[in-house]
């Protein structure tokens, strides 16, 4: 069976990529990256050859056959090399330099714990990034590259780039599901990656998790009551996981997916219906309060700035990278303004009190954005964690939002 991957690409990814590629700043950033690389490659591959195990067919015919089968299905003709990294976490990545083969890395723990069907999902996902050329728009460097302290890409475009990244992951998930041919294997593989668990006591069910996020994915204007704690619990597991679960589940019921696998389409969903679900769900992940011009947005932006400084200052001093992270979220006006930390921290209580009037979903999203500031210098200290937990508690947001967002970010499906 051979498919055309483009017909399965998430519509929102295509739209966003077309938009950002027309942006002058993005084109300038990509040109600068090409200048840095100088048309050369092989550095990443050379490092892997010197420090990890390249998995040949003689060592693992099963993995070699899985890669070959996925490539055949996708019509992907470029050479693929597989490397095993000595990691105790589930992890898989795919990368291609300017020149050379596509590099697929799998952690040793993933190879030990994943079933053949789960491996097909993971390998298919990674090859999905390759067939859609997601490396042609490298992130996050495209959004953050600068010259003489001035970013090439404007903040609104930067936010669209990150939105494109999220959509790109969903496109890769679809390819993983097609290669696996089994929604249950996709579910178990996905949740092993997301949770780090391989216990038989936990059997993820894709449809069950999709139903769990129904209230989160419902259009906000259709809800007449405040977001409840059950909705928040689901949302706080990780800003990407609930949307990804629902997208995989919905695609597994779609007419194109079932047709591609030669299965009955009697009760199938139209692809248009699946795209509408995804686009609605993805909107819930976009930080609209950072761009909107209204009182609620102003309240949240002021609190994010003050709370972000409180988190950054918790570990003994505010690092430039932490101020830069706040600037990327809020705009250059905040990044360039002089910081009177004691005075601003004195405003924290009042700004938290004012924010209690805004929807719980927005408060939870703000707490998640605090983790971006905390992790900007490469780590999250215990002191920073305690401050975030305290701010979350005072905003009536469960502290698990902080923990699960950080944990989720440590286990991406790249």
XYZ file of C-alpha atoms in Angstrom:
414
model
C 0.000 0.000 0.000
C 1.321 3.416 -0.983
C -0.220 6.754 -0.051
C 0.238 10.413 -0.867
C 1.134 11.940 2.528
C 0.078 15.429 1.433
C -3.581 14.461 1.388
C -3.347 13.712 5.119
C -1.514 16.871 6.188
C -3.392 18.950 8.759
C -5.080 21.862 7.002
C -4.132 24.390 9.645
C -0.464 23.473 9.278
C -0.583 24.154 5.560
C -2.335 27.486 6.078
C 0.038 28.677 8.786
C 3.144 27.645 6.862
C 1.958 29.526 3.781
C 1.382 32.601 5.972
C 4.698 32.627 7.800
C 6.745 31.856 4.694
C 5.437 35.102 3.178
C 6.745 37.079 6.152
C 9.860 39.156 5.428
C 11.322 38.530 8.888
C 10.952 34.751 8.539
C 12.600 34.762 5.113
C 15.437 36.888 6.507
C 15.887 34.523 9.486
C 16.025 31.490 7.203
C 18.572 33.214 4.962
C 20.732 33.951 8.011
C 20.535 30.310 9.082
C 21.613 29.168 5.628
C 24.502 31.648 5.798
C 25.614 30.242 9.161
C 25.506 26.701 7.920
C 27.333 27.584 4.739
C 25.709 24.715 2.846
C 27.527 22.210 4.999
C 26.173 19.300 6.963
C 27.121 16.022 8.604
C 28.095 17.527 11.999
C 25.122 16.008 13.822
C 25.663 12.633 12.147
C 29.368 12.699 12.953
C 28.602 13.282 16.632
C 26.176 10.342 16.665
C 28.686 8.050 14.971
C 31.248 8.905 17.605
C 29.036 8.500 20.664
C 26.065 6.211 19.934
C 25.192 2.936 18.219
C 24.124 2.949 14.585
C 21.493 0.249 14.218
C 22.103 -1.822 11.081
C 19.851 -4.474 9.548
C 22.107 -7.234 10.839
C 21.668 -5.916 14.404
C 17.890 -5.440 14.212
C 16.072 -6.660 11.109
C 12.757 -5.800 12.812
C 13.579 -2.079 13.029
C 15.052 -2.080 9.538
C 11.886 -3.705 8.149
C 9.661 -1.222 10.010
C 11.556 1.741 8.593
C 11.477 0.204 5.108
C 7.725 -0.479 5.303
C 6.967 3.079 6.449
C 9.194 4.549 3.737
C 7.480 2.419 1.110
C 4.019 3.468 2.280
C 4.999 7.147 2.251
C 7.011 7.052 -0.951
C 9.998 8.441 0.939
C 13.121 7.627 -1.085
C 15.846 9.395 0.897
C 18.223 7.180 2.915
C 17.411 6.812 6.616
C 19.910 5.879 9.326
C 18.767 4.700 12.769
C 20.760 5.367 15.940
C 20.196 4.133 19.497
C 20.870 6.616 22.295
C 21.586 5.388 25.853
C 18.631 7.043 27.612
C 16.398 5.907 30.457
C 13.476 7.916 29.084
C 11.254 7.212 26.098
C 12.470 9.449 23.327
C 12.560 9.558 19.542
C 13.752 12.270 17.169
C 14.274 12.744 13.460
C 16.602 15.230 11.820
C 18.132 16.006 8.461
C 20.984 18.395 7.841
C 21.584 20.369 4.657
C 23.305 17.317 3.238
C 23.306 13.663 4.161
C 20.756 11.041 5.210
C 17.716 11.442 7.388
C 18.732 10.627 10.970
C 16.287 8.742 13.191
C 17.267 8.334 16.866
C 15.486 6.032 19.303
C 16.292 5.772 22.989
C 17.343 2.383 24.314
C 14.440 2.343 26.774
C 11.944 2.962 23.990
C 13.313 0.027 22.002
C 13.091 -2.219 25.050
C 9.529 -1.315 26.074
C 7.584 -0.585 22.881
C 5.663 -3.238 20.982
C 6.175 -3.630 17.206
C 2.924 -1.748 16.490
C 3.875 1.050 18.896
C 7.265 1.343 17.205
C 5.530 1.674 13.832
C 3.585 4.616 15.229
C 6.708 6.305 16.603
C 8.821 5.691 13.502
C 5.955 6.770 11.256
C 5.559 9.971 13.276
C 9.240 10.803 12.910
C 9.244 10.086 9.185
C 6.164 12.277 8.935
C 8.347 15.226 9.927
C 10.689 14.257 7.101
C 8.091 13.836 4.336
C 6.503 17.188 5.237
C 9.944 18.862 5.384
C 9.341 20.327 8.818
C 13.102 20.867 9.007
C 12.784 23.473 6.259
C 11.371 25.781 8.930
C 13.579 24.969 11.933
C 12.092 25.883 15.268
C 12.448 27.478 17.735
C 15.536 29.107 16.262
C 13.614 30.721 13.379
C 11.375 32.510 15.863
C 14.193 33.599 18.174
C 17.213 34.331 15.964
C 18.377 37.933 16.195
C 21.162 40.254 15.105
C 22.574 43.020 17.305
C 19.888 42.192 19.848
C 17.034 42.748 17.385
C 14.864 39.736 16.443
C 14.344 39.055 12.752
C 10.803 37.848 13.408
C 8.101 40.028 14.971
C 6.304 38.781 18.053
C 2.926 38.185 16.303
C 4.683 36.163 13.603
C 6.660 34.318 16.273
C 3.390 33.227 17.885
C 2.160 31.988 14.501
C 5.380 30.016 14.074
C 4.785 28.248 17.371
C 1.172 27.616 16.337
C 2.517 26.082 13.122
C 4.773 23.802 15.195
C 1.790 22.473 17.100
C -0.119 21.797 13.891
C 2.952 20.120 12.388
C 3.026 17.658 15.282
C -0.546 16.669 14.492
C 0.354 16.064 10.843
C 3.203 13.801 11.952
C 0.841 11.983 14.319
C -1.440 11.201 11.380
C 1.452 9.622 9.480
C 2.354 7.621 12.578
C -1.210 6.332 12.793
C -1.196 5.361 9.115
C 2.076 3.457 9.534
C 0.844 1.726 12.689
C -2.542 0.892 11.185
C -3.843 0.479 14.709
C -5.389 3.278 16.813
C -4.891 1.281 20.017
C -1.171 0.920 19.331
C -0.999 4.627 18.562
C -2.742 5.354 21.854
C -0.449 3.179 23.948
C 2.670 4.382 22.142
C 1.635 7.996 22.501
C 0.942 7.713 26.211
C 4.102 5.811 26.941
C 6.016 8.697 25.376
C 3.968 11.321 27.166
C 3.930 9.682 30.611
C 7.138 7.663 30.698
C 5.186 4.609 31.887
C 5.269 1.123 30.392
C 3.232 -0.686 33.031
C 0.568 -3.172 31.917
C -1.576 -1.842 34.767
C -2.317 1.216 32.645
C -4.023 0.558 29.315
C -4.677 3.831 27.519
C -7.886 3.942 25.535
C -7.910 6.533 22.772
C -11.687 7.008 22.683
C -11.903 7.345 26.468
C -9.260 10.044 26.545
C -10.945 11.791 23.625
C -14.224 11.898 25.557
C -12.336 13.263 28.563
C -11.422 16.390 26.619
C -14.878 17.047 25.191
C -15.552 19.976 27.517
C -12.116 21.439 26.833
C -12.586 21.192 23.082
C -16.113 22.617 23.091
C -16.393 26.112 21.689
C -16.223 28.590 24.606
C -19.263 30.531 23.375
C -21.361 27.368 23.658
C -20.715 27.141 27.397
C -22.883 29.094 29.783
C -20.976 28.317 32.945
C -17.457 28.799 34.205
C -14.848 26.160 33.365
C -14.994 23.603 36.127
C -12.224 21.721 37.880
C -12.630 18.627 35.686
C -12.000 20.710 32.605
C -8.955 22.295 34.224
C -7.533 18.929 35.256
C -7.684 17.741 31.678
C -6.270 20.971 30.288
C -3.410 21.058 32.746
C -1.959 17.672 31.863
C 0.036 19.431 29.129
C -1.064 22.078 26.657
C -0.468 19.713 23.757
C -1.486 16.261 24.946
C -5.287 16.571 25.177
C -5.498 18.156 21.738
C -3.173 15.542 20.291
C -5.176 12.667 21.756
C -8.415 13.991 20.367
C -6.858 14.676 16.954
C -5.468 11.137 16.654
C -8.758 9.620 17.764
C -10.782 11.753 15.343
C -8.450 10.962 12.440
C -8.689 7.234 13.190
C -12.425 7.506 12.457
C -12.042 9.575 9.291
C -12.955 8.417 5.815
C -9.489 9.030 4.277
C -7.747 7.023 7.009
C -10.131 4.072 6.731
C -9.976 4.132 2.928
C -6.172 4.162 2.987
C -6.205 0.985 5.085
C -8.939 -0.669 3.030
C -11.494 -0.671 5.851
C -15.212 0.016 5.913
C -16.214 3.698 5.799
C -19.912 3.167 6.612
C -19.774 5.254 9.808
C -16.690 7.309 8.949
C -16.245 11.008 9.606
C -15.631 13.379 6.733
C -12.124 14.857 6.817
C -13.667 18.336 6.930
C -15.322 17.439 10.251
C -11.977 16.241 11.624
C -10.253 19.459 10.512
C -12.907 21.550 12.253
C -12.370 19.636 15.504
C -8.617 20.204 15.293
C -8.849 23.898 14.447
C -11.264 24.513 17.304
C -9.094 22.594 19.752
C -5.890 24.327 18.678
C -7.460 27.722 19.295
C -7.697 26.823 22.973
C -3.899 26.539 23.071
C -3.219 29.937 21.549
C -2.548 32.749 24.044
C -5.206 35.147 22.819
C -4.893 37.357 25.908
C -1.359 38.262 24.840
C -2.694 39.885 21.670
C -6.193 41.105 22.513
C -6.903 44.703 23.482
C -9.441 44.685 26.297
C -9.601 44.971 30.075
C -9.316 41.230 30.707
C -6.236 41.019 28.503
C -4.642 44.025 30.231
C -5.270 42.443 33.647
C -3.627 39.185 32.614
C -0.689 40.829 30.885
C 0.098 42.962 33.935
C -0.069 39.899 36.160
C 2.076 37.795 33.813
C 4.781 40.452 33.869
C 4.784 40.826 37.659
C 4.420 37.104 38.376
C 7.110 36.333 35.799
C 9.526 38.658 37.579
C 8.626 37.054 40.913
C 9.435 33.615 39.523
C 12.647 34.797 37.874
C 13.834 36.545 41.050
C 13.155 33.513 43.249
C 16.465 31.818 42.488
C 18.653 34.727 43.595
C 18.484 37.082 40.643
C 16.820 37.713 37.302
C 18.744 36.303 34.364
C 18.751 38.128 31.003
C 17.297 34.999 29.390
C 14.316 35.193 31.746
C 13.670 38.819 30.863
C 13.991 37.863 27.208
C 11.360 35.129 27.668
C 8.989 37.678 29.208
C 9.703 40.016 26.324
C 8.844 37.330 23.779
C 5.531 36.744 25.522
C 4.575 40.347 26.190
C 6.447 42.401 23.626
C 9.597 44.483 23.457
C 8.127 47.318 25.542
C 8.279 45.108 28.595
C 11.661 43.611 27.743
C 13.318 47.021 27.320
C 11.700 48.824 30.264
C 13.753 49.348 33.448
C 12.873 46.810 36.112
C 12.101 48.031 39.623
C 11.645 44.553 41.082
C 10.713 45.480 44.693
C 8.056 47.940 43.534
C 6.588 45.521 41.016
C 6.529 42.643 43.487
C 4.605 44.921 45.823
C 1.879 45.011 43.164
C 1.644 41.214 42.921
C -1.135 40.720 45.496
C -3.396 43.300 43.888
C -2.825 41.942 40.395
C -3.598 38.404 41.517
C -6.819 39.610 43.137
C -7.836 41.399 39.928
C -7.126 38.287 37.852
C -9.550 36.195 39.919
C -12.317 37.910 37.946
C -11.186 36.399 34.608
C -12.091 32.863 33.401
C -10.311 29.939 35.018
C -9.066 28.703 31.639
C -7.135 31.945 31.122
C -5.687 31.793 34.635
C -4.480 28.239 33.986
C -2.924 29.342 30.710
C -1.091 32.170 32.478
C 0.322 29.708 35.018
C 1.609 27.587 32.144
C 3.304 30.632 30.637
C 5.147 31.171 33.922
C 6.943 27.873 33.324
C 8.388 29.355 30.100
C 9.970 32.148 32.129
C 11.216 29.779 34.823
C 12.845 27.446 32.289
C 14.376 30.209 30.153
C 17.802 29.806 31.783
C 17.809 26.052 31.142
C 16.488 24.775 34.471
C 13.718 25.239 37.031
C 14.967 25.623 40.593
C 13.090 24.481 43.677
C 12.602 28.124 44.706
C 11.105 29.008 41.324
C 8.857 25.966 41.532
C 7.568 26.987 44.980
C 6.779 30.519 43.771
C 4.854 29.163 40.777
C 2.942 26.767 43.017
C 2.032 29.637 45.351
C 0.874 31.876 42.501
C -1.176 29.025 41.042
C -2.817 28.375 44.411
C -3.703 32.050 44.856
C -5.186 32.092 41.343
C -7.285 29.051 42.340
C -5.487 26.959 39.743
C -4.285 23.510 40.790
C -0.533 23.289 41.381
C -0.554 20.175 39.192
C -0.766 22.514 36.197
C 2.786 23.632 36.959
C 4.149 20.126 37.493
C 2.436 18.534 34.530
C 3.315 21.321 32.123
C 6.989 21.055 33.057
C 6.898 17.255 32.937
C 5.125 17.290 29.582
C 7.718 19.647 28.142
C 10.453 17.192 29.175
C 8.845 14.371 27.147
C 7.996 15.811 23.737
C 7.259 13.728 20.684
C 9.736 15.425 18.363
